[in-house]
Amino acid sequence: MAVALFGGTFNPVHNGHLRIASELAELLPISELRMMPCGVPPHRDKKMVSAQQRLEMLQIGIGHDNPALTIEDIELQRTTPSYSIDTVNLIRRNLGPSVPLILCLGMDALASISSWHRWEQLLDFCHIAVSSRPGFAAPKKGPLYEWINQHCCADLSKLEERPAGHIYFCDLTMLAVSSTIIRDKVKSKESIRYMTPDSVVNYIQQHRLYE
Ligand code: ATP
């Protein structure tokens, strides 16, 4: 069965991430959606949240009652940020050649994908599912437009028929929450309740993160 990847910094994970991940897990023809925290270079600032803490918040935020959501920590095993092309190449090698792999991106990421390292080869290793984001639209001309046009697919079942190569657009629920808003609210001693699961709120308080 197919696997999807949902990458992010998750600093911290919030209900916007969890809601969209859960909708993707229902919509896409997959058995597993792996939330994949990215590596961020260690910061000199001692108050910086560690990769381990981002990972722990993700684990407790996902909880135990949604078995379709799992964690892929492959990018945390390196100390430098990874190129997406290297990550999907490695995961493809682990999965074998025939399992469909779907990289989930927001429209904001798609709009700038042509600046990514070896972006045109991404579809050799995976499909791409793009979720809409207010304020961002797919390009209307140029090489990226051509690339999207060439690979765009409106039929979800086609993503199960081959391991990689299609781009699929989906309309999902964006919640008005971001990690930046959460960090800012903690800093200014405002409540972050209901923006992220209570377990994550408690973790942030216990570890005095973002203060
Ligand atoms: P920051 O505020 O620190 O930039 P963020 O809240 O945007 O962080 P990321 O970890 O950078 O979170 O995002 C990971 C992925 O989740 C991205 O693909 C992003 O488009 C998506 N995402 C972030 N916030 C939301 C949201 N509220 N609803 C849906 N998707 C979201």
mmCIF file of C-alpha atoms and ligand atoms in Angstrom:
data_model
loop_
_atom_site.group_PDB
_atom_site.id
_atom_site.type_symbol
_atom_site.label_atom_id
_atom_site.label_comp_id
_atom_site.label_asym_id
_atom_site.label_seq_id
_atom_site.Cartn_x
_atom_site.Cartn_y
_atom_site.Cartn_z
ATOM 1 C CA MET A 1 0.000 0.000 0.000
ATOM 2 C CA ALA A 2 1.061 3.568 -0.716
ATOM 3 C CA VAL A 3 2.891 5.838 1.700
ATOM 4 C CA ALA A 4 2.591 9.639 1.962
ATOM 5 C CA LEU A 5 5.133 12.084 3.408
ATOM 6 C CA PHE A 6 4.142 15.333 5.084
ATOM 7 C CA GLY A 7 7.220 17.391 5.854
ATOM 8 C CA GLY A 8 7.570 20.394 8.128
ATOM 9 C CA THR A 9 9.605 22.003 10.845
ATOM 10 C CA PHE A 10 6.885 21.270 13.419
ATOM 11 C CA ASN A 11 8.249 23.879 15.826
ATOM 12 C CA PRO A 12 5.793 23.102 17.374
ATOM 13 C CA VAL A 13 3.261 20.819 15.691
ATOM 14 C CA HIS A 14 -0.223 22.399 15.751
ATOM 15 C CA ASN A 15 -3.852 21.628 14.904
ATOM 16 C CA GLY A 16 -3.415 23.024 11.359
ATOM 17 C CA HIS A 17 -0.801 20.326 10.663
ATOM 18 C CA LEU A 18 -2.747 17.569 12.401
ATOM 19 C CA ARG A 19 -6.050 18.426 10.726
ATOM 20 C CA ILE A 20 -4.521 18.526 7.237
ATOM 21 C CA ALA A 21 -2.524 15.320 7.859
ATOM 22 C CA SER A 22 -5.646 13.554 9.018
ATOM 23 C CA GLU A 23 -7.647 14.772 5.978
ATOM 24 C CA LEU A 24 -4.835 13.664 3.650
ATOM 25 C CA ALA A 25 -4.730 10.246 5.319
ATOM 26 C CA GLU A 26 -8.466 9.859 4.615
ATOM 27 C CA LEU A 27 -8.411 11.260 1.085
ATOM 28 C CA LEU A 28 -5.308 9.678 -0.418
ATOM 29 C CA PRO A 29 -5.158 5.974 -1.326
ATOM 30 C CA ILE A 30 -2.506 5.253 1.328
ATOM 31 C CA SER A 31 -2.008 3.002 4.318
ATOM 32 C CA GLU A 32 0.264 5.410 6.155
ATOM 33 C CA LEU A 33 0.950 9.139 6.293
ATOM 34 C CA ARG A 34 4.391 9.828 7.708
ATOM 35 C CA MET A 35 4.928 13.228 9.302
ATOM 36 C CA MET A 36 8.546 14.098 8.618
ATOM 37 C CA PRO A 37 10.302 16.784 10.699
ATOM 38 C CA CYS A 38 13.114 18.474 8.804
ATOM 39 C CA GLY A 39 16.620 18.890 10.112
ATOM 40 C CA VAL A 40 17.497 22.430 11.146
ATOM 41 C CA PRO A 41 21.135 23.307 11.840
ATOM 42 C CA PRO A 42 21.836 23.413 15.601
ATOM 43 C CA HIS A 43 21.591 26.998 16.798
ATOM 44 C CA ARG A 44 24.010 28.691 19.173
ATOM 45 C CA ASP A 45 21.084 30.134 21.098
ATOM 46 C CA LYS A 46 20.587 27.761 24.068
ATOM 47 C CA LYS A 47 16.869 28.571 24.116
ATOM 48 C CA MET A 48 16.445 27.049 20.666
ATOM 49 C CA VAL A 49 14.156 24.039 20.634
ATOM 50 C CA SER A 50 16.084 20.860 19.834
ATOM 51 C CA ALA A 51 15.241 18.374 17.106
ATOM 52 C CA GLN A 52 14.508 15.852 19.861
ATOM 53 C CA GLN A 53 11.964 18.217 21.428
ATOM 54 C CA ARG A 54 10.273 18.896 18.072
ATOM 55 C CA LEU A 55 10.096 15.133 17.587
ATOM 56 C CA GLU A 56 8.669 14.511 21.076
ATOM 57 C CA MET A 57 5.990 17.190 20.571
ATOM 58 C CA LEU A 58 5.074 15.576 17.253
ATOM 59 C CA GLN A 59 4.818 12.149 18.910
ATOM 60 C CA ILE A 60 2.565 13.309 21.726
ATOM 61 C CA GLY A 61 0.590 15.608 19.396
ATOM 62 C CA ILE A 62 -0.278 12.718 17.059
ATOM 63 C CA GLY A 63 -1.182 10.537 20.049
ATOM 64 C CA HIS A 64 -2.235 6.909 19.810
ATOM 65 C CA ASP A 65 -5.724 7.032 18.346
ATOM 66 C CA ASN A 66 -4.852 7.640 14.689
ATOM 67 C CA PRO A 67 -2.754 4.681 13.495
ATOM 68 C CA ALA A 68 -2.609 6.092 9.924
ATOM 69 C CA LEU A 69 -0.373 8.944 11.145
ATOM 70 C CA THR A 70 3.223 7.941 11.836
ATOM 71 C CA ILE A 71 6.605 9.701 12.049
ATOM 72 C CA GLU A 72 9.510 9.565 9.599
ATOM 73 C CA ASP A 73 12.661 10.859 11.306
ATOM 74 C CA ILE A 74 15.072 10.263 8.412
ATOM 75 C CA GLU A 75 15.914 13.988 8.076
ATOM 76 C CA LEU A 76 16.707 14.277 11.791
ATOM 77 C CA GLN A 77 19.359 11.627 11.493
ATOM 78 C CA ARG A 78 21.558 14.192 9.711
ATOM 79 C CA THR A 79 22.926 17.370 11.217
ATOM 80 C CA THR A 80 22.509 19.414 8.044
ATOM 81 C CA PRO A 81 19.261 20.157 6.171
ATOM 82 C CA SER A 82 18.522 17.544 3.513
ATOM 83 C CA TYR A 83 17.483 18.154 -0.067
ATOM 84 C CA SER A 84 13.997 16.729 -0.701
ATOM 85 C CA ILE A 85 15.319 14.846 -3.712
ATOM 86 C CA ASP A 86 17.820 12.969 -1.485
ATOM 87 C CA THR A 87 15.132 12.205 1.101
ATOM 88 C CA VAL A 88 12.637 10.769 -1.396
ATOM 89 C CA ASN A 89 15.448 8.844 -3.085
ATOM 90 C CA LEU A 90 16.396 7.228 0.254
ATOM 91 C CA ILE A 91 12.789 6.463 1.183
ATOM 92 C CA ARG A 92 12.190 5.025 -2.295
ATOM 93 C CA ARG A 93 15.153 2.703 -1.748
ATOM 94 C CA ASN A 94 13.683 1.566 1.569
ATOM 95 C CA LEU A 95 10.207 1.017 0.121
ATOM 96 C CA GLY A 96 11.321 -0.779 -3.023
ATOM 97 C CA PRO A 97 10.498 0.186 -6.618
ATOM 98 C CA SER A 98 6.775 -0.509 -6.804
ATOM 99 C CA VAL A 99 5.149 1.029 -3.698
ATOM 100 C CA PRO A 100 3.477 4.387 -4.523
ATOM 101 C CA LEU A 101 5.071 7.235 -2.583
ATOM 102 C CA ILE A 102 3.281 10.602 -2.318
ATOM 103 C CA LEU A 103 5.035 13.775 -1.226
ATOM 104 C CA CYS A 104 2.462 16.210 0.247
ATOM 105 C CA LEU A 105 3.160 19.908 -0.265
ATOM 106 C CA GLY A 106 1.285 23.149 0.272
ATOM 107 C CA MET A 107 0.653 25.403 -2.735
ATOM 108 C CA ASP A 108 3.265 27.808 -1.289
ATOM 109 C CA ALA A 109 5.916 25.105 -1.594
ATOM 110 C CA LEU A 110 4.820 24.142 -5.100
ATOM 111 C CA ALA A 111 5.055 27.773 -6.209
ATOM 112 C CA SER A 112 8.759 27.844 -5.292
ATOM 113 C CA ILE A 113 9.642 24.240 -6.124
ATOM 114 C CA SER A 114 11.644 25.218 -9.215
ATOM 115 C CA SER A 115 14.309 26.637 -6.875
ATOM 116 C CA TRP A 116 14.774 23.206 -5.229
ATOM 117 C CA HIS A 117 17.805 21.049 -5.990
ATOM 118 C CA ARG A 118 17.038 18.716 -8.976
ATOM 119 C CA TRP A 119 13.325 19.508 -8.677
ATOM 120 C CA GLU A 120 12.416 18.084 -12.064
ATOM 121 C CA GLN A 121 13.590 14.635 -10.927
ATOM 122 C CA LEU A 122 11.335 14.508 -7.849
ATOM 123 C CA LEU A 123 8.599 12.804 -9.883
ATOM 124 C CA ASP A 124 10.989 9.955 -10.740
ATOM 125 C CA PHE A 125 10.746 8.904 -7.091
ATOM 126 C CA CYS A 126 7.277 9.984 -5.916
ATOM 127 C CA HIS A 127 3.924 11.535 -6.753
ATOM 128 C CA ILE A 128 3.179 15.011 -5.409
ATOM 129 C CA ALA A 129 -0.115 15.949 -3.699
ATOM 130 C CA VAL A 130 -0.611 19.696 -3.428
ATOM 131 C CA SER A 131 -2.994 21.254 -0.900
ATOM 132 C CA SER A 132 -4.367 24.712 -1.593
ATOM 133 C CA ARG A 133 -3.239 27.637 0.588
ATOM 134 C CA PRO A 134 -4.991 31.012 0.584
ATOM 135 C CA GLY A 135 -2.875 33.611 -1.201
ATOM 136 C CA PHE A 136 -1.009 31.077 -3.350
ATOM 137 C CA ALA A 137 -1.952 29.890 -6.845
ATOM 138 C CA ALA A 138 -0.341 27.510 -9.309
ATOM 139 C CA PRO A 139 1.726 29.337 -11.966
ATOM 140 C CA LYS A 140 -0.055 30.290 -15.191
ATOM 141 C CA LYS A 141 2.989 30.177 -17.507
ATOM 142 C CA GLY A 142 6.661 29.241 -17.658
ATOM 143 C CA PRO A 143 8.611 25.991 -17.112
ATOM 144 C CA LEU A 144 6.868 25.174 -13.824
ATOM 145 C CA TYR A 145 3.446 25.577 -15.474
ATOM 146 C CA GLU A 146 4.555 23.244 -18.290
ATOM 147 C CA TRP A 147 5.872 20.685 -15.795
ATOM 148 C CA ILE A 148 2.638 20.757 -13.779
ATOM 149 C CA ASN A 149 0.522 20.484 -16.944
ATOM 150 C CA GLN A 150 2.517 17.527 -18.137
ATOM 151 C CA HIS A 151 2.128 15.571 -14.888
ATOM 152 C CA CYS A 152 -1.154 16.838 -13.436
ATOM 153 C CA CYS A 153 -3.711 14.119 -12.783
ATOM 154 C CA ALA A 154 -7.324 14.569 -11.627
ATOM 155 C CA ASP A 155 -7.980 10.891 -10.923
ATOM 156 C CA LEU A 156 -6.801 9.796 -7.468
ATOM 157 C CA SER A 157 -6.941 6.110 -8.315
ATOM 158 C CA LYS A 158 -4.142 6.672 -10.865
ATOM 159 C CA LEU A 159 -1.769 7.335 -7.947
ATOM 160 C CA GLU A 160 -2.148 3.699 -6.920
ATOM 161 C CA GLU A 161 -1.400 2.392 -10.392
ATOM 162 C CA ARG A 162 2.228 3.513 -10.536
ATOM 163 C CA PRO A 163 4.851 4.312 -7.888
ATOM 164 C CA ALA A 164 5.593 7.905 -8.950
ATOM 165 C CA GLY A 165 5.063 10.583 -11.583
ATOM 166 C CA HIS A 166 1.706 12.319 -10.997
ATOM 167 C CA ILE A 167 0.771 15.675 -9.469
ATOM 168 C CA TYR A 168 -2.621 15.786 -7.733
ATOM 169 C CA PHE A 169 -4.325 18.934 -6.376
ATOM 170 C CA CYS A 170 -6.562 18.727 -3.311
ATOM 171 C CA ASP A 171 -8.746 21.184 -1.478
ATOM 172 C CA LEU A 172 -8.303 20.801 2.281
ATOM 173 C CA THR A 173 -9.193 22.700 5.435
ATOM 174 C CA MET A 174 -6.662 25.341 6.410
ATOM 175 C CA LEU A 175 -6.953 26.396 10.022
ATOM 176 C CA ALA A 176 -5.793 29.898 10.922
ATOM 177 C CA VAL A 177 -2.904 28.737 13.084
ATOM 178 C CA SER A 178 0.848 28.580 12.549
ATOM 179 C CA SER A 179 3.895 27.639 14.610
ATOM 180 C CA THR A 180 4.988 31.286 14.468
ATOM 181 C CA ILE A 181 1.704 32.423 16.083
ATOM 182 C CA ILE A 182 2.133 29.812 18.835
ATOM 183 C CA ARG A 183 5.749 30.833 19.555
ATOM 184 C CA ASP A 184 4.760 34.518 19.625
ATOM 185 C CA LYS A 185 1.828 33.876 21.952
ATOM 186 C CA VAL A 186 3.960 31.894 24.418
ATOM 187 C CA LYS A 187 6.539 34.673 24.392
ATOM 188 C CA SER A 188 3.891 37.251 25.210
ATOM 189 C CA LYS A 189 2.309 34.939 27.851
ATOM 190 C CA GLU A 190 -0.970 34.489 25.952
ATOM 191 C CA SER A 191 -2.868 31.203 25.918
ATOM 192 C CA ILE A 192 -2.192 28.694 23.126
ATOM 193 C CA ARG A 193 -4.967 26.340 24.211
ATOM 194 C CA TYR A 194 -6.954 24.776 21.315
ATOM 195 C CA MET A 195 -4.241 25.753 18.813
ATOM 196 C CA THR A 196 -2.331 22.542 19.479
ATOM 197 C CA PRO A 197 -3.335 19.436 21.498
ATOM 198 C CA ASP A 198 -3.344 19.838 25.298
ATOM 199 C CA SER A 199 -0.488 17.323 25.537
ATOM 200 C CA VAL A 200 1.691 19.660 23.440
ATOM 201 C CA VAL A 201 0.584 22.729 25.435
ATOM 202 C CA ASN A 202 1.651 20.896 28.613
ATOM 203 C CA TYR A 203 4.988 19.851 27.094
ATOM 204 C CA ILE A 204 5.742 23.451 26.072
ATOM 205 C CA GLN A 205 4.931 24.664 29.588
ATOM 206 C CA GLN A 206 6.901 21.928 31.344
ATOM 207 C CA HIS A 207 10.003 22.524 29.226
ATOM 208 C CA ARG A 208 9.531 26.282 29.241
ATOM 209 C CA LEU A 209 9.876 26.424 25.456
ATOM 210 C CA TYR A 210 9.554 29.628 23.429
ATOM 211 C CA GLU A 211 9.627 31.864 26.506
HETATM 212 P P1 ATP B 1 6.157 28.535 10.879
HETATM 213 O O1 ATP B 1 5.054 29.426 11.353
HETATM 214 O O2 ATP B 1 7.255 28.304 11.889
HETATM 215 O O3 ATP B 1 6.704 28.950 9.527
HETATM 216 P P2 ATP B 1 4.204 26.545 10.008
HETATM 217 O O4 ATP B 1 3.081 26.694 10.970
HETATM 218 O O5 ATP B 1 4.006 27.115 8.624
HETATM 219 O O6 ATP B 1 5.556 27.065 10.670
HETATM 220 P P3 ATP B 1 5.632 24.190 9.120
HETATM 221 O O7 ATP B 1 6.136 23.143 10.051
HETATM 222 O O8 ATP B 1 6.611 25.067 8.470
HETATM 223 O O9 ATP B 1 4.518 25.022 9.943
HETATM 224 O O10 ATP B 1 4.674 23.566 8.027
HETATM 225 C C1 ATP B 1 4.711 22.240 7.601
HETATM 226 C C2 ATP B 1 3.652 22.041 6.531
HETATM 227 O O11 ATP B 1 2.360 22.294 7.090
HETATM 228 C C3 ATP B 1 3.770 22.990 5.330
HETATM 229 O O12 ATP B 1 3.513 22.238 4.156
HETATM 230 C C4 ATP B 1 2.696 23.995 5.547
HETATM 231 O O13 ATP B 1 2.200 24.451 4.282
HETATM 232 C C5 ATP B 1 1.629 23.208 6.295
HETATM 233 N N1 ATP B 1 0.852 24.026 7.212
HETATM 234 C C6 ATP B 1 1.304 24.869 8.144
HETATM 235 N N2 ATP B 1 0.291 25.462 8.809
HETATM 236 C C7 ATP B 1 -0.844 24.969 8.273
HETATM 237 C C8 ATP B 1 -2.251 25.187 8.524
HETATM 238 N N3 ATP B 1 -2.677 26.056 9.444
HETATM 239 N N4 ATP B 1 -3.137 24.490 7.805
HETATM 240 C C9 ATP B 1 -2.696 23.638 6.859
HETATM 241 N N5 ATP B 1 -1.403 23.380 6.562
HETATM 242 C C10 ATP B 1 -0.480 24.033 7.259
#
